Coordinates of C-alpha atoms in Angstrom, one line a residue:
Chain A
X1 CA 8.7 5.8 -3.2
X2 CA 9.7 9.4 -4.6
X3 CA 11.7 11.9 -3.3
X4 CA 10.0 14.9 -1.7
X5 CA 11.4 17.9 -1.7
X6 CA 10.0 20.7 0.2
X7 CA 8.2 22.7 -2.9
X8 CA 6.1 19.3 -3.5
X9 CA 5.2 19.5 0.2
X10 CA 4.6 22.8 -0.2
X11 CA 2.6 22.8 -3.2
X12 CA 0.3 19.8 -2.3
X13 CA -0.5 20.5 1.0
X14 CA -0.4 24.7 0.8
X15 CA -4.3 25.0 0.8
X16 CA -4.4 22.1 3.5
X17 CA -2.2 23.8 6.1
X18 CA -2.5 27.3 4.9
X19 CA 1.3 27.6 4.0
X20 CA 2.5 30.8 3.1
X21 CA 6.1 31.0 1.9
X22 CA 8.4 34.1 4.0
X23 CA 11.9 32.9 2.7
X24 CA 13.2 32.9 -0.7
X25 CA 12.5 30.5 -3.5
X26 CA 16.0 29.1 -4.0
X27 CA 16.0 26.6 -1.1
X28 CA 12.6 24.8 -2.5
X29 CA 14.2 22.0 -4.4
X30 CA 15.7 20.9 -0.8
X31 CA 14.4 17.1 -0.2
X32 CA 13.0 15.8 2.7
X33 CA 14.7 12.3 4.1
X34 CA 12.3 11.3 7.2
X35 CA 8.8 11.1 8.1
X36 CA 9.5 12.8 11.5
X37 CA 9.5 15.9 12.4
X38 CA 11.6 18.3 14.9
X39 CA 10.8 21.0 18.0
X40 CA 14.1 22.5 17.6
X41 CA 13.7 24.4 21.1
X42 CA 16.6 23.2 22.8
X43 CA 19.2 23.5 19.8
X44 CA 18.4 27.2 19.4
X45 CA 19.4 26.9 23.1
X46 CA 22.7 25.3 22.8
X47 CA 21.8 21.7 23.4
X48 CA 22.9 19.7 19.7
X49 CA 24.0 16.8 20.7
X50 CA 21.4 14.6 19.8
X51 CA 19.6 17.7 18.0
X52 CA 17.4 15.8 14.8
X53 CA 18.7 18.6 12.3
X54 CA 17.4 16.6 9.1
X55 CA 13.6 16.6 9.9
X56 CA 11.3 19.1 9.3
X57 CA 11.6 21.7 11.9
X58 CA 8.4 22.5 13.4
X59 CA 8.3 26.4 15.4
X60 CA 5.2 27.2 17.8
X61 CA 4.3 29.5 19.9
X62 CA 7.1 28.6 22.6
X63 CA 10.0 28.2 20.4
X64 CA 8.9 32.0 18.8
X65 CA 8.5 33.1 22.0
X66 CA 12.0 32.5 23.2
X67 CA 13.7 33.8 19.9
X68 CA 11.9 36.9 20.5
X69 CA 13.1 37.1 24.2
X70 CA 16.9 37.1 23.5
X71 CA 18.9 40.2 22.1
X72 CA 18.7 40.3 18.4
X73 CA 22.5 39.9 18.1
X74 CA 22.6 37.1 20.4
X75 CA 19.8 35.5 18.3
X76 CA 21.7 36.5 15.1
X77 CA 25.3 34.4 16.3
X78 CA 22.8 31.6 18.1
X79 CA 20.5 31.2 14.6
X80 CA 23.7 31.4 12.2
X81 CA 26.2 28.9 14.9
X82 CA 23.2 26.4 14.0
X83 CA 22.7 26.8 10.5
X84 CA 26.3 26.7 9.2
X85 CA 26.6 23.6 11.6
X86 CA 23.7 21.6 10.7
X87 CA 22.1 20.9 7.2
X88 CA 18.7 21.4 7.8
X89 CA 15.6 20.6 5.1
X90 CA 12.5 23.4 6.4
X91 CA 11.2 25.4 8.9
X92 CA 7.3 25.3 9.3
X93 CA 5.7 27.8 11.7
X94 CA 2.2 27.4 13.4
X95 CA 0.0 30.2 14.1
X96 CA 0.8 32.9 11.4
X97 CA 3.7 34.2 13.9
X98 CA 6.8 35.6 12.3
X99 CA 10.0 33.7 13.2
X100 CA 12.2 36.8 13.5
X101 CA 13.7 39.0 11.0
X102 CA 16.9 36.9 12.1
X103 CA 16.1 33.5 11.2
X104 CA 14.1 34.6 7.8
X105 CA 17.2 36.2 6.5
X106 CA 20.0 33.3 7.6
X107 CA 18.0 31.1 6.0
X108 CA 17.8 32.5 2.7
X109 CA 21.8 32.9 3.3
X110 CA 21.4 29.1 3.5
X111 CA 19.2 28.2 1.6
X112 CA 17.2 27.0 4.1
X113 CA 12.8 27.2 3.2
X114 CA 10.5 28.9 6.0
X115 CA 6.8 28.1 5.7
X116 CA 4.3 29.8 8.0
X117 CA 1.0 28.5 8.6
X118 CA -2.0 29.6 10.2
X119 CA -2.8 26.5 11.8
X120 CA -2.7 25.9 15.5
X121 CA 0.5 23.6 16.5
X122 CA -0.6 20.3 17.7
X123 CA -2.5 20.4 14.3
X124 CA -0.5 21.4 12.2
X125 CA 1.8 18.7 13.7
X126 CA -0.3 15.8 12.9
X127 CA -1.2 17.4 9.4
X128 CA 2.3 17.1 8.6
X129 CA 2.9 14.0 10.0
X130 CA 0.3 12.4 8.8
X131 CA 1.2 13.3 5.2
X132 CA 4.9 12.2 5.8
X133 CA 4.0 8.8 7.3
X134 CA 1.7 8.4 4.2
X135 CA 4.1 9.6 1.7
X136 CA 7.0 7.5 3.2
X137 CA 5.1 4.4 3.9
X138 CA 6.2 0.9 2.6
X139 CA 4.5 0.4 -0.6
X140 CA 4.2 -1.7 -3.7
X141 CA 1.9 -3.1 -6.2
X142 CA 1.0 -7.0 -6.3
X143 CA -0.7 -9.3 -8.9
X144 CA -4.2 -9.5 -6.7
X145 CA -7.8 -8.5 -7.3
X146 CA -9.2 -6.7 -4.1
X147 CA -13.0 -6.8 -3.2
X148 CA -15.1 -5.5 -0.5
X149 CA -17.2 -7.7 0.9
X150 CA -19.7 -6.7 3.5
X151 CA -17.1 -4.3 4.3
X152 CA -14.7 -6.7 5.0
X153 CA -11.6 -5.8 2.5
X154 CA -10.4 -9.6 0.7
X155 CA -7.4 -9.8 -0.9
X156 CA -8.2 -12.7 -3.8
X157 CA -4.8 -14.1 -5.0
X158 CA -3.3 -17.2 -7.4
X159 CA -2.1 -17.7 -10.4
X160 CA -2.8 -16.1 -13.9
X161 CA -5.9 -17.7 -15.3
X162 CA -7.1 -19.2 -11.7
X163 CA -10.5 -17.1 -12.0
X164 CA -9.3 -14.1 -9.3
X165 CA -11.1 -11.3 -12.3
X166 CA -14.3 -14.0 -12.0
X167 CA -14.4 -14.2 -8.9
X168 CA -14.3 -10.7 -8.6
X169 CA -17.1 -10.0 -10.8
X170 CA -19.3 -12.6 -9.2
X171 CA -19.1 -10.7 -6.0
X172 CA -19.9 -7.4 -7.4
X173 CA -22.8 -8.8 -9.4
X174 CA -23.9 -9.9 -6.1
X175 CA -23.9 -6.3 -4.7
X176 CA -20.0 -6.1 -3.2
X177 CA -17.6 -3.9 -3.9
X178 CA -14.4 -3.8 -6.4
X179 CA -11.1 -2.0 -5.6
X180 CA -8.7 -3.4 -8.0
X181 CA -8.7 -6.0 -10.4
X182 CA -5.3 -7.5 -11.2
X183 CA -3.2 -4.7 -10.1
X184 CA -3.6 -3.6 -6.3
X185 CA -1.0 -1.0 -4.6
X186 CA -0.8 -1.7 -1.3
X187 CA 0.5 0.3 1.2
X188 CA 0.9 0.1 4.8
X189 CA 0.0 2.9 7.6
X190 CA 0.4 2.1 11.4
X191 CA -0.3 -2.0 11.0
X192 CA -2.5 -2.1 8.6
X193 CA -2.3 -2.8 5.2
X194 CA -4.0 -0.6 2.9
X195 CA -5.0 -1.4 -0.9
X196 CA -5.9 0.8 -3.6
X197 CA -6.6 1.6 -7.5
X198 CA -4.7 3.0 -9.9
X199 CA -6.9 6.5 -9.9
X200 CA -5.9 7.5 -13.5
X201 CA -7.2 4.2 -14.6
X202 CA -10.3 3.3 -12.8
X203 CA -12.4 0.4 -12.1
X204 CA -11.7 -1.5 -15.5
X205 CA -11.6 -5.6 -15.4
X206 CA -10.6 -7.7 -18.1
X207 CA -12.9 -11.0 -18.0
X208 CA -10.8 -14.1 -20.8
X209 CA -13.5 -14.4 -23.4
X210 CA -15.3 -10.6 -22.9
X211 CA -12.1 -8.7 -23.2
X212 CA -12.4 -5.3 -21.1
X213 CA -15.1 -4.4 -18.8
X214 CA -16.2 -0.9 -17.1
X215 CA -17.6 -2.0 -13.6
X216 CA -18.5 1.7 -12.8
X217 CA -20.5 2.4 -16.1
X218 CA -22.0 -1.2 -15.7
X219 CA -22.4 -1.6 -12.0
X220 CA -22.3 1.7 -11.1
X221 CA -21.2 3.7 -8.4
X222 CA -22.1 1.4 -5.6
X223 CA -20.2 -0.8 -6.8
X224 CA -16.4 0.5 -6.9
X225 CA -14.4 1.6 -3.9
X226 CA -11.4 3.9 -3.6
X227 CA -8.9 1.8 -1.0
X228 CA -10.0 -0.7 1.6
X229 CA -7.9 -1.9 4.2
X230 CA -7.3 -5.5 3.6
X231 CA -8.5 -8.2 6.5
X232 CA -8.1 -11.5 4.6
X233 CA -6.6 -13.1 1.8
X234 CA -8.0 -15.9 0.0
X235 CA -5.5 -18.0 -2.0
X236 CA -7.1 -19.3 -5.0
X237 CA -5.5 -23.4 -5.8
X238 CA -6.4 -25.8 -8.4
X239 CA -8.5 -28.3 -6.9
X240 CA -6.0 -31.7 -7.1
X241 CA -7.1 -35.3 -5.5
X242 CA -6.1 -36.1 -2.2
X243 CA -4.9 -32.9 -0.9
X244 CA -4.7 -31.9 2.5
X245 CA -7.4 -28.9 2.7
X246 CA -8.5 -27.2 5.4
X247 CA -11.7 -29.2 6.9
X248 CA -12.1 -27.6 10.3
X249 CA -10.3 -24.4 10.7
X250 CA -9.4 -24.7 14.2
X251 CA -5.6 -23.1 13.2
X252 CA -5.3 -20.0 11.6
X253 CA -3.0 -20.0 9.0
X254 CA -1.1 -16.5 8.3
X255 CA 0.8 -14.6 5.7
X256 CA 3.2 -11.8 5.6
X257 CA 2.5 -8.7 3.6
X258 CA 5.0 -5.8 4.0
X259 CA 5.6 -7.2 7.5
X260 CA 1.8 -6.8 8.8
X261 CA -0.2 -10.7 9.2
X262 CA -2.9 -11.2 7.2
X263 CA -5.1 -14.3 7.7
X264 CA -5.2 -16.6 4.9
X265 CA -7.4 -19.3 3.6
X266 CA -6.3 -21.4 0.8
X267 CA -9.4 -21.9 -1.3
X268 CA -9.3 -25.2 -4.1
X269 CA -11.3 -24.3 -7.3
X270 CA -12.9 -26.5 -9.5
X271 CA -15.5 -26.0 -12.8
X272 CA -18.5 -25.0 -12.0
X273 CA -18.2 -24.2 -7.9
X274 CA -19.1 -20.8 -7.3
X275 CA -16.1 -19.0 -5.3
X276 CA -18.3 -15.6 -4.8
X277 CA -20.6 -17.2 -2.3
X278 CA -17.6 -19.1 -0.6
X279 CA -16.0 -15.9 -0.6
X280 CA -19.0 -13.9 1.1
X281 CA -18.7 -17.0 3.7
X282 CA -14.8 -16.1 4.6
X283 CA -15.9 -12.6 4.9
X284 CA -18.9 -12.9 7.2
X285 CA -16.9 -15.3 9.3
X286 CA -13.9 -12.8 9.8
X287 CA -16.3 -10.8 11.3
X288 CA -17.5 -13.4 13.3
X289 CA -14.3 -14.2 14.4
X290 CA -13.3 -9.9 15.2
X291 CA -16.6 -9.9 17.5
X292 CA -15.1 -13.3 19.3
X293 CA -17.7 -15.7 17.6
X294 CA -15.0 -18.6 16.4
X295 CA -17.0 -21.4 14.8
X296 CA -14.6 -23.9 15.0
X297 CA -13.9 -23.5 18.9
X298 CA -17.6 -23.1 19.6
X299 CA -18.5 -27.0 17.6
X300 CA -15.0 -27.8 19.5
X301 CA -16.3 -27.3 22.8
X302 CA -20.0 -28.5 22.1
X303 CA -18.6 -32.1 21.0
X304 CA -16.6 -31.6 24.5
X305 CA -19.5 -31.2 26.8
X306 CA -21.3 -33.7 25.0
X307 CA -18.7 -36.3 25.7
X308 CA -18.0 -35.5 29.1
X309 CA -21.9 -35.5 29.4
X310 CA -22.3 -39.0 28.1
X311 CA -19.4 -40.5 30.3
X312 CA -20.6 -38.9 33.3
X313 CA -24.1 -41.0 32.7
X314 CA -21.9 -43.9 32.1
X315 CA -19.8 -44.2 35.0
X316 CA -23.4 -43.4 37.0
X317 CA -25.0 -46.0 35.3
X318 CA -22.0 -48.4 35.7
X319 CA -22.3 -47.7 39.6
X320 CA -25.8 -48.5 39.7
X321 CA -26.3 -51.8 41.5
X322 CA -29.9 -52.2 41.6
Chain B
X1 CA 15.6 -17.3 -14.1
X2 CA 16.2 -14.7 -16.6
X3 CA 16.8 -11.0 -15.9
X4 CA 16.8 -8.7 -19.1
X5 CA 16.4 -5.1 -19.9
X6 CA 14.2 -4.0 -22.8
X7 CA 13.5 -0.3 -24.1
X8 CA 10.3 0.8 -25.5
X9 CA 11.1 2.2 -28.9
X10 CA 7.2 2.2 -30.6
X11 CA 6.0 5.6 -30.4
X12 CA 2.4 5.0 -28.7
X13 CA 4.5 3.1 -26.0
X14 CA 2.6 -0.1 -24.5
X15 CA -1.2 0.9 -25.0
X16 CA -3.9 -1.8 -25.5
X17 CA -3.0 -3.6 -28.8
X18 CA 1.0 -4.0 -27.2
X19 CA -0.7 -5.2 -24.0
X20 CA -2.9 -7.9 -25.4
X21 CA -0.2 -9.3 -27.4
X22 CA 2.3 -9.4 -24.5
X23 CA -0.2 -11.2 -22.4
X24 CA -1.4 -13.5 -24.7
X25 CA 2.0 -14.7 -25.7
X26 CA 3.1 -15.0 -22.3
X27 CA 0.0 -17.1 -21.5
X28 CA 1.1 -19.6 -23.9
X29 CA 3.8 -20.5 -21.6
X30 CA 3.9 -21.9 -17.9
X31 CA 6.4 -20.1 -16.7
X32 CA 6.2 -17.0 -15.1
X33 CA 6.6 -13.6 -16.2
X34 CA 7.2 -10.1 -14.4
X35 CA 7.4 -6.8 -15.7
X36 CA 9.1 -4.2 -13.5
X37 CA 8.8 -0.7 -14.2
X38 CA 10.2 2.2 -11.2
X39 CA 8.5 0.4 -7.8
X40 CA 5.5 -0.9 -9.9
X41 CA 5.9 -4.5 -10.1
X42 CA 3.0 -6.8 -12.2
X43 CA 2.1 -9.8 -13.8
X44 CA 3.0 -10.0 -17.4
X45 CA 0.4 -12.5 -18.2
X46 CA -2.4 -10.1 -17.3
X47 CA -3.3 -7.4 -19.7
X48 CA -4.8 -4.4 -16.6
X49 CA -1.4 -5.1 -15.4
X50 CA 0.8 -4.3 -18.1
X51 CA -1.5 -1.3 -18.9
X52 CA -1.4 0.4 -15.5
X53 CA 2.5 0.5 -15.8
X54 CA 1.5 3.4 -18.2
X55 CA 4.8 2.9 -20.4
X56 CA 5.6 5.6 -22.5
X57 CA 8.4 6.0 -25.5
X58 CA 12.0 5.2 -23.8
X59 CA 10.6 3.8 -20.8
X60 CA 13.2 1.4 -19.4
X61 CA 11.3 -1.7 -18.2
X62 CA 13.0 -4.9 -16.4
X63 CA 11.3 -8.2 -17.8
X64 CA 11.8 -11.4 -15.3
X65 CA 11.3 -15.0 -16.1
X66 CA 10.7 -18.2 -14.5
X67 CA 9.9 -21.9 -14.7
X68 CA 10.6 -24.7 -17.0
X69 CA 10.3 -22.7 -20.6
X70 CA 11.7 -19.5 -19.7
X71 CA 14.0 -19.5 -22.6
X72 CA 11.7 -19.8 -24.8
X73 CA 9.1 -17.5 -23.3
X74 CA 11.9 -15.2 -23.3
X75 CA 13.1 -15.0 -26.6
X76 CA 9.6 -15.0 -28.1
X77 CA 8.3 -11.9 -25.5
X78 CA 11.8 -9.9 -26.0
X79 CA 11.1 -10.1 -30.1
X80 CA 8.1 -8.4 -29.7
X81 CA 9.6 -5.6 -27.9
X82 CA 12.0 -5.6 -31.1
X83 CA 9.7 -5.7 -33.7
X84 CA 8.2 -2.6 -31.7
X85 CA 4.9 -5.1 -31.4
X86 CA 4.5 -4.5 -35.5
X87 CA 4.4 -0.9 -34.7
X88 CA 6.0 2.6 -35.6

């Protein structure tokens, strides 16, 4: 994760949120810690205890509203007792309205950014927090290929050589989608893991034997994708004698990726078996599964009924006297 | 396993020629092989990985290895980096 300091927040999302700068330049290199943000209302007030000076400060209509009400030199001593107490990154105000000639001019003396926007609060709010939570979300890049598959995001993992890139490119010659191949960047947002591609790069694959591919000169467009959340990983294994494998799929098995469970299925791999149309399988029965269709339980229960069928004509039959 | 620092001294930096010749030679041995660069982690054996680190001139990159011929793996992958992959 890089640091952000206000001018990149400024800069990158100025046309987004209408920003307009009404401080100085000089406190722009100040860096922002937390994804939060602040209504500072009740430490212009007084009330600091708790007061969350190293978020972004967010002033609407009310917080204006009251700065305006009080004296200008009462505002002056309230506005400078908080800033040479606290340390604090931005102030971002909603609306277009004008924070008082006050606070503008103590916090250039602190270097201290104002940005104003024209947006309404509440969305400006979420604006900004949705491009702090993104920004300072848990992220990292993993040895994966990542594939959309009936929209169904799978995460195909194993070891170097195991046939992920193959797999990959059987899918997409079947009319799926490819994210990454190799390299995915995942990311997570709320609980859900998201993956994406390296945009500089593109949708390049390398196939042992070929070399380099393009998919989206080859495949074209329909068949690349931006990000996909990711839903299930499949666990490429070399296919060994007398293993254990999954024959019924009654337990879920789960793994861990930057905290959030993904459902895995360990897949063995042999010469010659196609993986793509296994894979389409895993994908069509996670959806299954999401719309409460469970294969397993459903077989599960059948065989039940049948049993208790048959033992109920038994013991009938057993009883019968005639 | 084996932790080591290597700088990139050639002056294209790891482009496709560097990368295929990593890979390969790492995919001669079992063990494993990561290349850390900043937060980007990847697969050394896999050529699209080593590529999207996008390592320039002087990039500082963190090599890992591990299994049963790590040393060996080692030695061989950190010579390339010294011999500047037979580059300027």
């Amino acid at each position: 994760m890089k640091a952000l300091t206000v001018e990149m927040l400024f800069e990158l999302k100025q046309k987004d949120l209408t920003f307009t700068l009404l401080s100085k330049k000089k406190g722009l290199s100040k860096e922002i810690t937390t994804p939060e943000l602040s209504r500072p209302g009740l430490a212009f007030a007084g009330f600091t205890d708790t007061y969350a000076y190293d978020r972004i400060q967010v002033l609407g209509e009310t917080e204006v509203q009251y700065l305006k009400s009080l004296e200008p030199s009462t505002r002056y001593d309230k506005i400078k007792k908080l800033f040479s107490q606290f340390d604090i990154p931005c102030f971002v105000i909603s609306k277009g309205l004008f924070p008082t000639r006050e606070l503008v001019f103590l916090a250039d003396e602190h270097n201290i950014p104002v940005i104003q926007s024209r947006m309404k609060t509440i969305a400006l709010y979420h604006g900004l927090s949705n491009f702090l939570q993104d920004w300072f979300a848990p992220s990292k890049s993993i040895h994966a290929t990542l594939v959309d598959v009936f929209g169904v995001g799978i995460l195909v993992t194993g070891q170097s050589g195991i046939g992920k890139s193959e797999c990959a490119l059987e899918l997409v010659s079947r009319g799926h989608r490819l994210i990454s191949d190799d390299v995915v960047h995942i990311k997570k947002r709320m609980n859900v893991i998201i993956g994406d591609v390296n945009k500089q790069l593109g949708h390049f694959m390398e196939i042992r034997g070929i070399g380099l591919l393009d998919i989206e000169t080859m495949f074209g467009i329909r068949a690349i994708r931006m990000q996909k959340r990711i839903e299930t990983q499949v666990e490429l294994i070399p296919w060994r004698h007398n293993m254990d494998y999954e024959r019924i799929g009654l337990k879920e098995r789960f793994n861990r990726i930057l905290d959030v469970e993904i459902p895995i299925v360990y897949l063995p791999v042999s010469p010659g078996k196609s993986i793509a149309a296994i894979v389409e399988v895993i994908a069509m029965n996670h959806m299954l599964k999401v719309y409460g269709h469970n294969a397993a339980e459903i077989f599960n229960d059948r065989v039940q009924k049948e049993i208790e069928r048959k033992n109920r004509i038994r013991t009938y039959l057993e009883t019968d006297k005639e | 396993m084996i932790t080591i620092t290597v700088m990139l001294t050639n002056k294209l930096g790891i482009h496709v020629r560097p990368a295929s010749l990593i890979s390969k030679t790492a995919s001669k041995y079992k063990s494993n092989f990561l290349i850390r660069k900043d937060d980007m982690e990847i697969n050394g054996k896999s050529v699209m990985g080593i590529m999207m680190l996008g390592a320039g001139k002087d990039t500082e990159l963190e090599l890992f290895f591990e299994g049963v011929d790590e040393q060996e793996m080692m030695e061989e992958i950190v010579e390339l980096f010294e011999n500047k992959f037979g580059e300027e």
